[in-house]
Amino acid sequence: MNAIRLTISVLSLLTIGRAFAGVNPDVPRTTSTVRTSSEVSPVANQIVAAHNAVRSKVGVPPIAWSDELAQAAQNWANRLVATGAFEHSKTGLYGENIFELSGAGFSGNPVQVVSAWASESENYQYQTNSCTGICGHYTQIVWRDTRAVGCGVAQDGKREIWVCNYAPFGNIVGVKPY
């Protein structure tokens, strides 16, 4: 049986950086033009639908697809595959979730990737706005002010990297996601 290794990044350092970006008036809260579901690819629609299914569970508004965010995400996914790295970009312009698949027979899909991030909901305690373990991917998905998502995927035969960018970004320290 072939093993598949799933790796999900930790957002703790990025979250601290976002707290400062969230109060900096020079950093744009959103720069994305969003598109309706009839204007984007089937994979983009699957990504948006998977995100909105998670968001609806906590009563936050749905998000839409952004080509601008998708291009930035694709560029970062390409770079991670080309360099062999697995880390967040350091632009601070967008929220960002990253996901890695590796091993024989790997191939991700939007529902699998978003579900992996959303599974962190079991680590999030709303009352205390804290995590027991990793939960930053989940809180970015359900961040109430986020209105747009764009994702990219790259692979090189050894691994597959998914990157989703969010605008406005979430995970602002001390603020509840919803």
mmCIF file of N, CA, C and O in Angstrom, residues 29-82:
data_model
loop_
_atom_site.group_PDB
_atom_site.id
_atom_site.type_symbol
_atom_site.label_atom_id
_atom_site.label_comp_id
_atom_site.label_asym_id
_atom_site.label_seq_id
_atom_site.Cartn_x
_atom_site.Cartn_y
_atom_site.Cartn_z
ATOM 1 N N ARG A 29 -6.675 46.401 2.735
ATOM 2 C CA ARG A 29 -7.527 45.376 3.318
ATOM 3 C C ARG A 29 -8.065 44.476 2.213
ATOM 4 O O ARG A 29 -8.325 43.329 2.442
ATOM 5 N N THR A 30 -8.275 44.993 1.045
ATOM 6 C CA THR A 30 -8.663 44.159 -0.078
ATOM 7 C C THR A 30 -8.239 44.868 -1.363
ATOM 8 O O THR A 30 -8.399 46.066 -1.483
ATOM 9 N N THR A 31 -7.710 44.099 -2.280
ATOM 10 C CA THR A 31 -7.324 44.655 -3.570
ATOM 11 C C THR A 31 -7.868 43.791 -4.693
ATOM 12 O O THR A 31 -7.402 43.871 -5.813
ATOM 13 N N SER A 32 -8.842 42.947 -4.374
ATOM 14 C CA SER A 32 -9.275 41.935 -5.319
ATOM 15 C C SER A 32 -10.558 42.294 -6.040
ATOM 16 O O SER A 32 -11.469 42.853 -5.453
ATOM 17 N N THR A 33 -10.605 41.953 -7.299
ATOM 18 C CA THR A 33 -11.836 41.981 -8.051
ATOM 19 C C THR A 33 -12.381 40.563 -8.023
ATOM 20 O O THR A 33 -11.690 39.621 -8.389
ATOM 21 N N VAL A 34 -13.608 40.407 -7.554
ATOM 22 C CA VAL A 34 -14.181 39.070 -7.440
ATOM 23 C C VAL A 34 -15.053 38.775 -8.648
ATOM 24 O O VAL A 34 -15.542 39.690 -9.323
ATOM 25 N N ARG A 35 -15.230 37.483 -8.901
ATOM 26 C CA ARG A 35 -16.032 37.055 -10.037
ATOM 27 C C ARG A 35 -17.116 36.115 -9.571
ATOM 28 O O ARG A 35 -16.962 35.407 -8.591
ATOM 29 N N THR A 36 -18.215 36.079 -10.304
ATOM 30 C CA THR A 36 -19.319 35.189 -9.966
ATOM 31 C C THR A 36 -18.983 33.768 -10.381
ATOM 32 O O THR A 36 -18.080 33.521 -11.190
ATOM 33 N N SER A 37 -19.741 32.818 -9.859
ATOM 34 C CA SER A 37 -19.458 31.407 -10.120
ATOM 35 C C SER A 37 -19.546 31.051 -11.599
ATOM 36 O O SER A 37 -18.853 30.155 -12.052
ATOM 37 N N SER A 38 -20.370 31.753 -12.364
ATOM 38 C CA SER A 38 -20.482 31.439 -13.794
ATOM 39 C C SER A 38 -19.279 31.935 -14.595
ATOM 40 O O SER A 38 -19.104 31.558 -15.744
ATOM 41 N N GLU A 39 -18.443 32.757 -13.974
ATOM 42 C CA GLU A 39 -17.297 33.335 -14.677
ATOM 43 C C GLU A 39 -15.972 32.626 -14.397
ATOM 44 O O GLU A 39 -14.956 33.041 -14.937
ATOM 45 N N VAL A 40 -15.971 31.613 -13.545
ATOM 46 C CA VAL A 40 -14.722 30.962 -13.165
ATOM 47 C C VAL A 40 -14.761 29.478 -13.513
ATOM 48 O O VAL A 40 -15.805 28.925 -13.834
ATOM 49 N N SER A 41 -13.601 28.831 -13.406
ATOM 50 C CA SER A 41 -13.464 27.425 -13.778
ATOM 51 C C SER A 41 -14.201 26.517 -12.800
ATOM 52 O O SER A 41 -14.485 26.903 -11.662
ATOM 53 N N PRO A 42 -14.464 25.289 -13.212
ATOM 54 C CA PRO A 42 -15.100 24.335 -12.297
ATOM 55 C C PRO A 42 -14.281 24.094 -11.025
ATOM 56 O O PRO A 42 -14.850 23.960 -9.940
ATOM 57 N N VAL A 43 -12.949 24.049 -11.140
ATOM 58 C CA VAL A 43 -12.115 23.848 -9.945
ATOM 59 C C VAL A 43 -12.234 25.052 -9.021
ATOM 60 O O VAL A 43 -12.366 24.897 -7.800
ATOM 61 N N ALA A 44 -12.224 26.251 -9.563
ATOM 62 C CA ALA A 44 -12.405 27.450 -8.745
ATOM 63 C C ALA A 44 -13.753 27.408 -8.037
ATOM 64 O O ALA A 44 -13.859 27.740 -6.851
ATOM 65 N N ASN A 45 -14.788 26.992 -8.744
ATOM 66 C CA ASN A 45 -16.106 26.872 -8.123
ATOM 67 C C ASN A 45 -16.100 25.845 -6.994
ATOM 68 O O ASN A 45 -16.746 26.048 -5.966
ATOM 69 N N GLN A 46 -15.382 24.743 -7.171
ATOM 70 C CA GLN A 46 -15.283 23.736 -6.110
ATOM 71 C C GLN A 46 -14.574 24.300 -4.883
ATOM 72 O O GLN A 46 -14.971 24.033 -3.747
ATOM 73 N N ILE A 47 -13.530 25.061 -5.123
ATOM 74 C CA ILE A 47 -12.787 25.677 -4.014
ATOM 75 C C ILE A 47 -13.694 26.646 -3.255
ATOM 76 O O ILE A 47 -13.762 26.608 -2.020
ATOM 77 N N VAL A 48 -14.386 27.505 -3.974
ATOM 78 C CA VAL A 48 -15.278 28.477 -3.339
ATOM 79 C C VAL A 48 -16.392 27.746 -2.593
ATOM 80 O O VAL A 48 -16.711 28.087 -1.440
ATOM 81 N N ALA A 49 -16.990 26.736 -3.209
ATOM 82 C CA ALA A 49 -18.075 25.991 -2.565
ATOM 83 C C ALA A 49 -17.597 25.304 -1.293
ATOM 84 O O ALA A 49 -18.308 25.301 -0.274
ATOM 85 N N ALA A 50 -16.400 24.728 -1.321
ATOM 86 C CA ALA A 50 -15.860 24.064 -0.128
ATOM 87 C C ALA A 50 -15.636 25.078 0.993
ATOM 88 O O ALA A 50 -15.951 24.800 2.167
ATOM 89 N N HIS A 51 -15.100 26.238 0.665
ATOM 90 C CA HIS A 51 -14.918 27.291 1.664
ATOM 91 C C HIS A 51 -16.268 27.757 2.219
ATOM 92 O O HIS A 51 -16.433 27.897 3.432
ATOM 93 N N ASN A 52 -17.227 27.988 1.322
ATOM 94 C CA ASN A 52 -18.512 28.508 1.769
ATOM 95 C C ASN A 52 -19.306 27.501 2.586
ATOM 96 O O ASN A 52 -20.084 27.893 3.458
ATOM 97 N N ALA A 53 -19.088 26.224 2.356
ATOM 98 C CA ALA A 53 -19.739 25.210 3.192
ATOM 99 C C ALA A 53 -19.249 25.314 4.636
ATOM 100 O O ALA A 53 -20.037 25.212 5.581
ATOM 101 N N VAL A 54 -17.956 25.548 4.802
ATOM 102 C CA VAL A 54 -17.384 25.711 6.149
ATOM 103 C C VAL A 54 -17.879 27.021 6.753
ATOM 104 O O VAL A 54 -18.283 27.070 7.926
ATOM 105 N N ARG A 55 -17.859 28.082 5.984
ATOM 106 C CA ARG A 55 -18.272 29.401 6.470
ATOM 107 C C ARG A 55 -19.741 29.410 6.890
ATOM 108 O O ARG A 55 -20.104 30.042 7.890
ATOM 109 N N SER A 56 -20.581 28.709 6.155
ATOM 110 C CA SER A 56 -22.011 28.718 6.478
ATOM 111 C C SER A 56 -22.287 28.086 7.843
ATOM 112 O O SER A 56 -23.260 28.453 8.503
ATOM 113 N N LYS A 57 -21.438 27.194 8.273
ATOM 114 C CA LYS A 57 -21.627 26.530 9.573
ATOM 115 C C LYS A 57 -21.504 27.497 10.746
ATOM 116 O O LYS A 57 -22.021 27.221 11.826
ATOM 117 N N VAL A 58 -20.803 28.612 10.548
ATOM 118 C CA VAL A 58 -20.640 29.589 11.626
ATOM 119 C C VAL A 58 -21.362 30.899 11.314
ATOM 120 O O VAL A 58 -21.226 31.879 12.057
ATOM 121 N N GLY A 59 -22.108 30.940 10.216
ATOM 122 C CA GLY A 59 -22.944 32.084 9.910
ATOM 123 C C GLY A 59 -22.242 33.304 9.344
ATOM 124 O O GLY A 59 -22.750 34.417 9.469
ATOM 125 N N VAL A 60 -21.084 33.104 8.708
ATOM 126 C CA VAL A 60 -20.418 34.247 8.075
ATOM 127 C C VAL A 60 -20.769 34.271 6.584
ATOM 128 O O VAL A 60 -21.097 33.242 6.006
ATOM 129 N N PRO A 61 -20.706 35.459 5.967
ATOM 130 C CA PRO A 61 -21.095 35.574 4.554
ATOM 131 C C PRO A 61 -20.214 34.729 3.637
ATOM 132 O O PRO A 61 -19.047 34.459 3.948
ATOM 133 N N PRO A 62 -20.757 34.332 2.500
ATOM 134 C CA PRO A 62 -19.961 33.578 1.528
ATOM 135 C C PRO A 62 -18.861 34.443 0.921
ATOM 136 O O PRO A 62 -18.927 35.667 0.942
ATOM 137 N N ILE A 63 -17.850 33.766 0.395
ATOM 138 C CA ILE A 63 -16.769 34.450 -0.300
ATOM 139 C C ILE A 63 -16.875 34.156 -1.790
ATOM 140 O O ILE A 63 -17.597 33.257 -2.212
ATOM 141 N N ALA A 64 -16.162 34.918 -2.587
ATOM 142 C CA ALA A 64 -16.160 34.759 -4.041
ATOM 143 C C ALA A 64 -14.724 34.551 -4.516
ATOM 144 O O ALA A 64 -13.764 34.771 -3.775
ATOM 145 N N TRP A 65 -14.586 34.138 -5.752
ATOM 146 C CA TRP A 65 -13.289 33.884 -6.374
ATOM 147 C C TRP A 65 -12.638 35.187 -6.811
ATOM 148 O O TRP A 65 -13.292 36.089 -7.332
ATOM 149 N N SER A 66 -11.324 35.269 -6.645
ATOM 150 C CA SER A 66 -10.546 36.410 -7.109
ATOM 151 C C SER A 66 -9.401 35.919 -7.988
ATOM 152 O O SER A 66 -8.554 35.139 -7.534
ATOM 153 N N ASP A 67 -9.364 36.386 -9.219
ATOM 154 C CA ASP A 67 -8.260 36.035 -10.122
ATOM 155 C C ASP A 67 -6.940 36.592 -9.615
ATOM 156 O O ASP A 67 -5.894 35.960 -9.764
ATOM 157 N N GLU A 68 -6.973 37.792 -9.046
ATOM 158 C CA GLU A 68 -5.745 38.403 -8.524
ATOM 159 C C GLU A 68 -5.144 37.554 -7.399
ATOM 160 O O GLU A 68 -3.945 37.290 -7.374
ATOM 161 N N LEU A 69 -5.990 37.131 -6.471
ATOM 162 C CA LEU A 69 -5.509 36.268 -5.387
ATOM 163 C C LEU A 69 -5.021 34.934 -5.929
ATOM 164 O O LEU A 69 -4.026 34.383 -5.457
ATOM 165 N N ALA A 70 -5.738 34.402 -6.912
ATOM 166 C CA ALA A 70 -5.349 33.123 -7.515
ATOM 167 C C ALA A 70 -3.977 33.219 -8.195
ATOM 168 O O ALA A 70 -3.161 32.301 -8.083
ATOM 169 N N GLN A 71 -3.721 34.327 -8.880
ATOM 170 C CA GLN A 71 -2.424 34.492 -9.544
ATOM 171 C C GLN A 71 -1.300 34.550 -8.524
ATOM 172 O O GLN A 71 -0.247 33.929 -8.702
ATOM 173 N N ALA A 72 -1.513 35.300 -7.438
ATOM 174 C CA ALA A 72 -0.494 35.373 -6.382
ATOM 175 C C ALA A 72 -0.283 34.001 -5.752
ATOM 176 O O ALA A 72 0.855 33.590 -5.483
ATOM 177 N N ALA A 73 -1.369 33.267 -5.531
ATOM 178 C CA ALA A 73 -1.264 31.923 -4.947
ATOM 179 C C ALA A 73 -0.536 30.977 -5.890
ATOM 180 O O ALA A 73 0.314 30.188 -5.463
ATOM 181 N N GLN A 74 -0.852 31.051 -7.183
ATOM 182 C CA GLN A 74 -0.189 30.192 -8.160
ATOM 183 C C GLN A 74 1.301 30.487 -8.226
ATOM 184 O O GLN A 74 2.132 29.569 -8.273
ATOM 185 N N ASN A 75 1.649 31.756 -8.223
ATOM 186 C CA ASN A 75 3.065 32.130 -8.247
ATOM 187 C C ASN A 75 3.800 31.564 -7.036
ATOM 188 O O ASN A 75 4.925 31.063 -7.166
ATOM 189 N N TRP A 76 3.171 31.628 -5.857
ATOM 190 C CA TRP A 76 3.830 31.118 -4.650
ATOM 191 C C TRP A 76 3.919 29.598 -4.681
ATOM 192 O O TRP A 76 4.948 29.025 -4.324
ATOM 193 N N ALA A 77 2.858 28.927 -5.126
ATOM 194 C CA ALA A 77 2.897 27.458 -5.239
ATOM 195 C C ALA A 77 4.009 27.039 -6.189
ATOM 196 O O ALA A 77 4.773 26.101 -5.903
ATOM 197 N N ASN A 78 4.135 27.712 -7.319
ATOM 198 C CA ASN A 78 5.207 27.410 -8.279
ATOM 199 C C ASN A 78 6.579 27.580 -7.632
ATOM 200 O O ASN A 78 7.470 26.742 -7.821
ATOM 201 N N ARG A 79 6.743 28.650 -6.889
ATOM 202 C CA ARG A 79 8.042 28.905 -6.248
ATOM 203 C C ARG A 79 8.372 27.833 -5.204
ATOM 204 O O ARG A 79 9.505 27.376 -5.116
ATOM 205 N N LEU A 80 7.365 27.438 -4.406
ATOM 206 C CA LEU A 80 7.607 26.407 -3.393
ATOM 207 C C LEU A 80 8.029 25.084 -4.033
ATOM 208 O O LEU A 80 8.959 24.426 -3.553
ATOM 209 N N VAL A 81 7.376 24.721 -5.113
ATOM 210 C CA VAL A 81 7.752 23.481 -5.805
ATOM 211 C C VAL A 81 9.146 23.611 -6.412
ATOM 212 O O VAL A 81 9.977 22.707 -6.295
ATOM 213 N N ALA A 82 9.437 24.736 -7.030
ATOM 214 C CA ALA A 82 10.738 24.940 -7.678
ATOM 215 C C ALA A 82 11.895 24.931 -6.679
ATOM 216 O O ALA A 82 12.990 24.458 -6.998
#
